[in-house]
Amino acid sequence: MLILQNISYQHENKDMLFQNISFTLNHHEKTALVGNNGVGKSTLLKIIAGELQPFSGQIIHNSKPYFVPQLFGQFNGFTISEALQIKEKITSLKEILEGTVTEENLQLLNDDWTIEERCNEALSYWQLHDLDLEQKMGTLSGGQKTKVFLAGIMIHEPDLVLLDEPSNHLDFAGRTLLYDFIKSTSSKLLVVSHDRKLLNLLNKTLEMTKNEISVYGGNYDFYSEQKKIENNALEQDVQSKEKALKKAKEKERETIERQNKLDSRGKKKQEKSGVARIMMNTLRNKAENSSSKLKDVHAEKISGISEDLRQLRSSLPAIDQMKFGFENNSFLKGKTLFEASDINYAYGDKLLWKENLDFEILSGERLAIKGLNASGKTTLIKIILGELNPTQGQATSLTKKAIYIDQDYSLLNQNLTIYEQAQVFNDYGLEEHEIKMRLNRFLFSRNDWDKPCNALSGGERMRLMLCCLTISNESPEIIILDEPTNNLDIQNIEILTAAINEYKGTLIVISHDQSFLEQINIEKSISL
């Protein structure tokens, strides 16, 4: 059992990232940890793993967790055996088998006589047959590094496994292996991921905010349905408060108008009856005080309702606060935009694809380019964009405007501010206030406009990129997305999905995220 009691974490600058986080994981539970970017999910995993110390609180667990991190650059100088912390055991076993049976070797091995056998089985399962345990981690691809650490689970056989975005660098085959492992393992799992197919394999969902953990007793689809119910109730509360605020303001106006009429009528009566000036002043002061008190009462009520409404609106999901409005030019659906006839590409004297490619891309189509890592997906994209010519065959493009958006949103100039970047796409001649209205629509407030693009998170870059596309006068005939969900949390994936589904042009996507491909209605695929 894993128990967290009132865990808080404070940055070095004294800012509190989260506080009073408490939850329990029982034996064999497979649990998702979800929440918006920046809430501290990865930090919490590192605290449980013992890599960071909490500011306050207590963690109770009877064995050391096994942690698969999101990033592996810190291990580049290590060998595989060093990164997996098995080097000493493997060395001791080899020396013992060769006859060097010392007390030190026996202590280091600690009766783990099957360590080498488990290593071979684990590397074989994760399709890493060709790797040597003494190979440097820096020589491996991102997907191979992930698989090495996943193999470590089978080697160490831990009771608790912490996984931080484990499918990020895996291709389709790697993800399939991961899904099968998650279904079959008996270890407790705590998983941070935006891969919804993976999250649906887990039987419990924890939603993390800065001040609490909410527990949902089901997989991600169950969690999503519960959140929809909660958000619908929240939307109704917002509408109810909006009506209450409108009614309160009308009541204030009517009351003040009625009081002003009474005061005016009373003043005329007093003037007709010849009341002394000093008494008139006293009566006038009383009337003014009475009106002022009425105003204060209504102002206080309106202020209270307004604050309640502000808090309710701030709780709405970002996707419900944003408004999309792509300038969808009249795309001629079915028009041929690109045609490939018997094409292939060679690096040196070696052709990239076993079979030449024949396909066409039509206006309004939604297609995916699929293939394992290093299968030539990026090369094909460059041919479609006209950046490369095929080594053989014929490629014909009739596309006027195509935009390629990679997972780092490199189209954005890191040296510009948010407002300056928006202006780069302003070929429509929008006024300054119109640009700022568009930025507000995509959740960039006045305080964000001067923020440099290099300070933005993955989700913020995605929102700025979408905003820039809506600012541009001419919508691209083709939008190409290369692993667009890799650096996004689930909330931002939903924002991206909603925006893409409003786009009426041609969409080409490279992605290993099957749930994402389904939700953006991919119609066909090119397999490499």
Short mmCIF file of N, CA, C and O in Angstrom, two decimals, residues 229-316:
data_model
loop_
_atom_site.label_atom_id
_atom_site.label_comp_id
_atom_site.label_asym_id
_atom_site.label_seq_id
_atom_site.Cartn_x
_atom_site.Cartn_y
_atom_site.Cartn_z
N ILE A 229 -20.56 15.57 -16.63
CA ILE A 229 -21.70 15.81 -15.74
C ILE A 229 -21.40 16.99 -14.82
O ILE A 229 -22.23 17.90 -14.63
N GLU A 230 -20.18 17.00 -14.24
CA GLU A 230 -19.79 18.09 -13.34
C GLU A 230 -19.74 19.42 -14.08
O GLU A 230 -20.20 20.45 -13.57
N ASN A 231 -19.19 19.41 -15.30
CA ASN A 231 -19.06 20.65 -16.07
C ASN A 231 -20.41 21.17 -16.54
O ASN A 231 -20.63 22.38 -16.63
N ASN A 232 -21.34 20.25 -16.87
CA ASN A 232 -22.69 20.68 -17.23
C ASN A 232 -23.37 21.36 -16.05
O ASN A 232 -24.05 22.38 -16.20
N ALA A 233 -23.19 20.77 -14.86
CA ALA A 233 -23.75 21.38 -13.65
C ALA A 233 -23.11 22.74 -13.40
O ALA A 233 -23.78 23.70 -13.01
N LEU A 234 -21.79 22.82 -13.65
CA LEU A 234 -21.07 24.09 -13.47
C LEU A 234 -21.58 25.14 -14.45
O LEU A 234 -21.79 26.31 -14.08
N GLU A 235 -21.82 24.72 -15.70
CA GLU A 235 -22.34 25.65 -16.71
C GLU A 235 -23.72 26.17 -16.32
O GLU A 235 -24.04 27.35 -16.49
N GLN A 236 -24.54 25.28 -15.76
CA GLN A 236 -25.87 25.70 -15.30
C GLN A 236 -25.75 26.69 -14.14
O GLN A 236 -26.51 27.65 -14.05
N ASP A 237 -24.77 26.44 -13.25
CA ASP A 237 -24.53 27.37 -12.14
C ASP A 237 -24.11 28.74 -12.67
O ASP A 237 -24.53 29.77 -12.15
N VAL A 238 -23.25 28.73 -13.70
CA VAL A 238 -22.81 30.00 -14.31
C VAL A 238 -24.00 30.75 -14.89
O VAL A 238 -24.18 31.95 -14.66
N GLN A 239 -24.85 30.04 -15.64
CA GLN A 239 -26.02 30.68 -16.23
C GLN A 239 -26.97 31.21 -15.16
O GLN A 239 -27.54 32.29 -15.30
N SER A 240 -27.12 30.42 -14.07
CA SER A 240 -27.98 30.85 -12.97
C SER A 240 -27.44 32.12 -12.32
O SER A 240 -28.20 33.05 -12.01
N LYS A 241 -26.12 32.16 -12.11
CA LYS A 241 -25.50 33.35 -11.51
C LYS A 241 -25.60 34.56 -12.43
O LYS A 241 -25.77 35.69 -11.98
N GLU A 242 -25.47 34.32 -13.74
CA GLU A 242 -25.60 35.42 -14.70
C GLU A 242 -26.99 36.03 -14.63
O GLU A 242 -27.16 37.26 -14.67
N LYS A 243 -28.01 35.16 -14.53
CA LYS A 243 -29.39 35.64 -14.40
C LYS A 243 -29.58 36.40 -13.08
O LYS A 243 -30.23 37.45 -13.04
N ALA A 244 -28.99 35.85 -12.00
CA ALA A 244 -29.11 36.49 -10.68
C ALA A 244 -28.44 37.86 -10.69
O ALA A 244 -28.94 38.82 -10.10
N LEU A 245 -27.28 37.96 -11.39
CA LEU A 245 -26.58 39.24 -11.47
C LEU A 245 -27.39 40.26 -12.25
O LEU A 245 -27.52 41.42 -11.83
N LYS A 246 -27.97 39.82 -13.36
CA LYS A 246 -28.80 40.72 -14.16
C LYS A 246 -30.02 41.20 -13.37
O LYS A 246 -30.37 42.39 -13.38
N LYS A 247 -30.64 40.25 -12.64
CA LYS A 247 -31.81 40.59 -11.83
C LYS A 247 -31.44 41.56 -10.71
O LYS A 247 -32.19 42.51 -10.41
N ALA A 248 -30.27 41.33 -10.08
CA ALA A 248 -29.83 42.21 -8.98
C ALA A 248 -29.57 43.62 -9.48
O ALA A 248 -29.90 44.60 -8.80
N LYS A 249 -28.99 43.74 -10.67
CA LYS A 249 -28.72 45.07 -11.23
C LYS A 249 -30.03 45.78 -11.60
O LYS A 249 -30.17 47.00 -11.40
N GLU A 250 -31.00 45.03 -12.13
CA GLU A 250 -32.31 45.62 -12.45
C GLU A 250 -33.01 46.06 -11.18
O GLU A 250 -33.62 47.14 -11.13
N LYS A 251 -32.92 45.23 -10.13
CA LYS A 251 -33.54 45.56 -8.85
C LYS A 251 -32.90 46.81 -8.26
O LYS A 251 -33.60 47.69 -7.72
N GLU A 252 -31.58 46.92 -8.38
CA GLU A 252 -30.89 48.11 -7.88
C GLU A 252 -31.37 49.36 -8.61
O GLU A 252 -31.67 50.40 -8.00
N ARG A 253 -31.46 49.26 -9.95
CA ARG A 253 -31.90 50.41 -10.74
C ARG A 253 -33.32 50.82 -10.38
O ARG A 253 -33.61 52.01 -10.18
N GLU A 254 -34.22 49.81 -10.28
CA GLU A 254 -35.62 50.11 -9.95
C GLU A 254 -35.74 50.74 -8.56
O GLU A 254 -36.50 51.70 -8.37
N THR A 255 -35.00 50.20 -7.60
CA THR A 255 -35.07 50.71 -6.22
C THR A 255 -34.57 52.14 -6.13
O THR A 255 -35.18 53.00 -5.48
N ILE A 256 -33.45 52.41 -6.81
CA ILE A 256 -32.88 53.77 -6.78
C ILE A 256 -33.82 54.74 -7.48
O ILE A 256 -34.03 55.87 -7.01
N GLU A 257 -34.41 54.32 -8.62
CA GLU A 257 -35.35 55.20 -9.32
C GLU A 257 -36.57 55.50 -8.45
O GLU A 257 -37.03 56.65 -8.37
N ARG A 258 -37.09 54.45 -7.75
CA ARG A 258 -38.24 54.64 -6.86
C ARG A 258 -37.88 55.58 -5.71
O ARG A 258 -38.65 56.48 -5.37
N GLN A 259 -36.70 55.39 -5.14
CA GLN A 259 -36.28 56.24 -4.02
C GLN A 259 -36.10 57.68 -4.48
O GLN A 259 -36.49 58.62 -3.77
N ASN A 260 -35.53 57.86 -5.67
CA ASN A 260 -35.35 59.23 -6.20
C ASN A 260 -36.68 59.92 -6.42
O ASN A 260 -36.83 61.12 -6.15
N LYS A 261 -37.69 59.16 -6.91
CA LYS A 261 -39.02 59.74 -7.11
C LYS A 261 -39.64 60.14 -5.78
O LYS A 261 -40.24 61.22 -5.64
N LEU A 262 -39.50 59.26 -4.77
CA LEU A 262 -40.04 59.57 -3.44
C LEU A 262 -39.35 60.80 -2.85
O LEU A 262 -40.01 61.68 -2.26
N ASP A 263 -38.03 60.86 -3.01
CA ASP A 263 -37.28 62.01 -2.48
C ASP A 263 -37.72 63.29 -3.17
O ASP A 263 -37.89 64.34 -2.53
N SER A 264 -37.90 63.19 -4.49
CA SER A 264 -38.31 64.39 -5.26
C SER A 264 -39.70 64.84 -4.86
O SER A 264 -39.97 66.04 -4.68
N ARG A 265 -40.64 63.85 -4.70
CA ARG A 265 -42.01 64.18 -4.30
C ARG A 265 -42.03 64.79 -2.90
O ARG A 265 -42.72 65.77 -2.62
N GLY A 266 -41.22 64.22 -2.01
CA GLY A 266 -41.17 64.75 -0.63
C GLY A 266 -40.61 66.15 -0.59
O GLY A 266 -41.09 67.00 0.18
N LYS A 267 -39.64 66.42 -1.41
CA LYS A 267 -39.03 67.75 -1.43
C LYS A 267 -40.04 68.80 -1.90
O LYS A 267 -40.14 69.90 -1.34
N LYS A 268 -40.84 68.44 -2.93
CA LYS A 268 -41.84 69.38 -3.44
C LYS A 268 -42.89 69.67 -2.37
O LYS A 268 -43.34 70.81 -2.20
N LYS A 269 -43.32 68.63 -1.65
CA LYS A 269 -44.30 68.83 -0.58
C LYS A 269 -43.77 69.75 0.50
O LYS A 269 -44.46 70.62 1.02
N GLN A 270 -42.49 69.51 0.85
CA GLN A 270 -41.88 70.33 1.90
C GLN A 270 -41.78 71.78 1.47
O GLN A 270 -42.01 72.71 2.27
N GLU A 271 -41.45 72.00 0.19
CA GLU A 271 -41.34 73.37 -0.31
C GLU A 271 -42.70 74.07 -0.28
O GLU A 271 -42.82 75.25 0.06
N LYS A 272 -43.77 73.31 -0.66
CA LYS A 272 -45.11 73.89 -0.67
C LYS A 272 -45.60 74.21 0.73
O LYS A 272 -46.32 75.18 0.98
N SER A 273 -45.23 73.36 1.71
CA SER A 273 -45.72 73.55 3.08
C SER A 273 -44.92 74.59 3.85
O SER A 273 -45.20 74.87 5.02
N GLY A 274 -43.87 75.14 3.21
CA GLY A 274 -43.11 76.21 3.85
C GLY A 274 -42.20 75.75 4.97
O GLY A 274 -42.02 76.47 5.97
N VAL A 275 -41.64 74.55 4.89
CA VAL A 275 -40.72 74.06 5.91
C VAL A 275 -39.47 74.93 5.92
O VAL A 275 -38.96 75.33 4.86
N ALA A 276 -38.97 75.23 7.13
CA ALA A 276 -37.79 76.09 7.28
C ALA A 276 -36.59 75.49 6.57
O ALA A 276 -36.46 74.27 6.47
N ARG A 277 -35.67 76.39 6.09
CA ARG A 277 -34.50 75.94 5.32
C ARG A 277 -33.65 74.94 6.10
O ARG A 277 -33.18 73.96 5.55
N ILE A 278 -33.42 75.22 7.43
CA ILE A 278 -32.58 74.33 8.23
C ILE A 278 -33.18 72.94 8.34
O ILE A 278 -32.48 71.92 8.31
N MET A 279 -34.54 72.90 8.41
CA MET A 279 -35.23 71.59 8.46
C MET A 279 -35.15 70.91 7.10
O MET A 279 -34.98 69.69 7.03
N MET A 280 -35.25 71.73 6.03
CA MET A 280 -35.14 71.17 4.68
C MET A 280 -33.78 70.48 4.48
O MET A 280 -33.69 69.40 3.92
N ASN A 281 -32.72 71.15 4.97
CA ASN A 281 -31.38 70.57 4.84
C ASN A 281 -31.26 69.25 5.60
O ASN A 281 -30.65 68.29 5.13
N THR A 282 -31.87 69.23 6.79
CA THR A 282 -31.83 68.00 7.61
C THR A 282 -32.55 66.86 6.90
O THR A 282 -32.06 65.73 6.84
N LEU A 283 -33.75 67.18 6.36
CA LEU A 283 -34.52 66.16 5.65
C LEU A 283 -33.80 65.68 4.39
O LEU A 283 -33.82 64.49 4.05
N ARG A 284 -33.15 66.65 3.69
CA ARG A 284 -32.41 66.28 2.48
C ARG A 284 -31.24 65.34 2.81
O ARG A 284 -30.99 64.36 2.11
N ASN A 285 -30.53 65.64 3.90
CA ASN A 285 -29.41 64.79 4.32
C ASN A 285 -29.87 63.37 4.67
O ASN A 285 -29.22 62.38 4.36
N LYS A 286 -31.05 63.31 5.36
CA LYS A 286 -31.60 62.00 5.71
C LYS A 286 -31.94 61.20 4.44
O LYS A 286 -31.70 59.99 4.36
N ALA A 287 -32.51 61.91 3.46
CA ALA A 287 -32.88 61.24 2.21
C ALA A 287 -31.64 60.74 1.47
O ALA A 287 -31.62 59.63 0.94
N GLU A 288 -30.59 61.58 1.46
CA GLU A 288 -29.35 61.19 0.79
C GLU A 288 -28.71 59.99 1.48
O GLU A 288 -28.19 59.09 0.84
N ASN A 289 -28.74 60.02 2.83
CA ASN A 289 -28.17 58.90 3.58
C ASN A 289 -28.94 57.60 3.31
O ASN A 289 -28.37 56.52 3.19
N SER A 290 -30.27 57.76 3.23
CA SER A 290 -31.11 56.60 2.96
C SER A 290 -30.80 56.03 1.58
O SER A 290 -30.67 54.82 1.40
N SER A 291 -30.65 56.91 0.57
CA SER A 291 -30.33 56.47 -0.79
C SER A 291 -28.96 55.81 -0.84
O SER A 291 -28.75 54.80 -1.51
N SER A 292 -28.01 56.42 -0.09
CA SER A 292 -26.65 55.88 -0.06
C SER A 292 -26.63 54.48 0.54
O SER A 292 -25.94 53.59 0.04
N LYS A 293 -27.41 54.29 1.63
CA LYS A 293 -27.47 52.97 2.26
C LYS A 293 -28.07 51.94 1.29
O LYS A 293 -27.61 50.79 1.21
N LEU A 294 -29.13 52.35 0.58
CA LEU A 294 -29.73 51.45 -0.40
C LEU A 294 -28.72 51.04 -1.47
O LEU A 294 -28.62 49.88 -1.85
N LYS A 295 -27.96 52.06 -1.96
CA LYS A 295 -26.94 51.77 -2.97
C LYS A 295 -25.89 50.80 -2.44
O LYS A 295 -25.46 49.89 -3.13
N ASP A 296 -25.46 51.03 -1.19
CA ASP A 296 -24.45 50.17 -0.59
C ASP A 296 -24.94 48.73 -0.46
O ASP A 296 -24.20 47.78 -0.71
N VAL A 297 -26.20 48.58 -0.05
CA VAL A 297 -26.78 47.24 0.10
C VAL A 297 -26.78 46.52 -1.25
O VAL A 297 -26.37 45.36 -1.35
N HIS A 298 -27.25 47.20 -2.28
CA HIS A 298 -27.31 46.58 -3.61
C HIS A 298 -25.92 46.35 -4.19
O HIS A 298 -25.66 45.32 -4.82
N ALA A 299 -25.03 47.33 -3.97
CA ALA A 299 -23.66 47.17 -4.47
C ALA A 299 -22.98 45.97 -3.85
O ALA A 299 -22.27 45.21 -4.52
N GLU A 300 -23.21 45.77 -2.56
CA GLU A 300 -22.61 44.63 -1.86
C GLU A 300 -23.16 43.31 -2.41
O GLU A 300 -22.43 42.35 -2.62
N LYS A 301 -24.47 43.29 -2.65
CA LYS A 301 -25.09 42.09 -3.19
C LYS A 301 -24.57 41.80 -4.60
O LYS A 301 -24.22 40.65 -4.92
N ILE A 302 -24.49 42.86 -5.44
CA ILE A 302 -23.99 42.69 -6.81
C ILE A 302 -22.54 42.25 -6.81
O ILE A 302 -22.14 41.37 -7.58
N SER A 303 -21.75 42.84 -5.92
CA SER A 303 -20.34 42.47 -5.82
C SER A 303 -20.18 41.01 -5.44
O SER A 303 -19.34 40.29 -5.99
N GLY A 304 -21.00 40.54 -4.50
CA GLY A 304 -20.95 39.14 -4.07
C GLY A 304 -21.29 38.19 -5.20
O GLY A 304 -20.61 37.18 -5.41
N ILE A 305 -22.36 38.51 -5.94
CA ILE A 305 -22.77 37.67 -7.07
C ILE A 305 -21.70 37.69 -8.15
O ILE A 305 -21.37 36.65 -8.74
N SER A 306 -21.12 38.86 -8.42
CA SER A 306 -20.09 38.99 -9.45
C SER A 306 -18.87 38.15 -9.10
O SER A 306 -18.27 37.50 -9.97
N GLU A 307 -18.47 38.16 -7.82
CA GLU A 307 -17.32 37.36 -7.40
C GLU A 307 -17.61 35.87 -7.53
O GLU A 307 -16.77 35.09 -7.99
N ASP A 308 -18.84 35.47 -7.14
CA ASP A 308 -19.23 34.06 -7.31
C ASP A 308 -19.17 33.67 -8.77
O ASP A 308 -18.70 32.57 -9.12
N LEU A 309 -19.65 34.57 -9.65
CA LEU A 309 -19.67 34.30 -11.08
C LEU A 309 -18.25 34.20 -11.63
O LEU A 309 -17.94 33.32 -12.44
N ARG A 310 -17.36 35.09 -11.16
CA ARG A 310 -15.97 35.06 -11.61
C ARG A 310 -15.31 33.73 -11.25
O ARG A 310 -14.61 33.12 -12.06
N GLN A 311 -15.55 33.27 -10.02
CA GLN A 311 -14.96 32.02 -9.58
C GLN A 311 -15.52 30.82 -10.36
O GLN A 311 -14.79 29.90 -10.73
N LEU A 312 -16.82 30.85 -10.63
CA LEU A 312 -17.43 29.78 -11.41
C LEU A 312 -16.86 29.75 -12.83
O LEU A 312 -16.53 28.68 -13.35
N ARG A 313 -16.74 30.93 -13.44
CA ARG A 313 -16.21 30.99 -14.81
C ARG A 313 -14.76 30.51 -14.86
O ARG A 313 -14.35 29.86 -15.82
N SER A 314 -13.99 30.84 -13.83
CA SER A 314 -12.58 30.42 -13.80
C SER A 314 -12.47 28.90 -13.66
O SER A 314 -11.43 28.32 -13.98
N SER A 315 -13.53 28.26 -13.17
CA SER A 315 -13.52 26.80 -13.01
C SER A 315 -13.93 26.08 -14.28
O SER A 315 -13.76 24.86 -14.39
N LEU A 316 -14.48 26.83 -15.26
CA LEU A 316 -14.87 26.20 -16.51
C LEU A 316 -13.65 25.67 -17.24
O LEU A 316 -12.58 26.27 -17.18
#
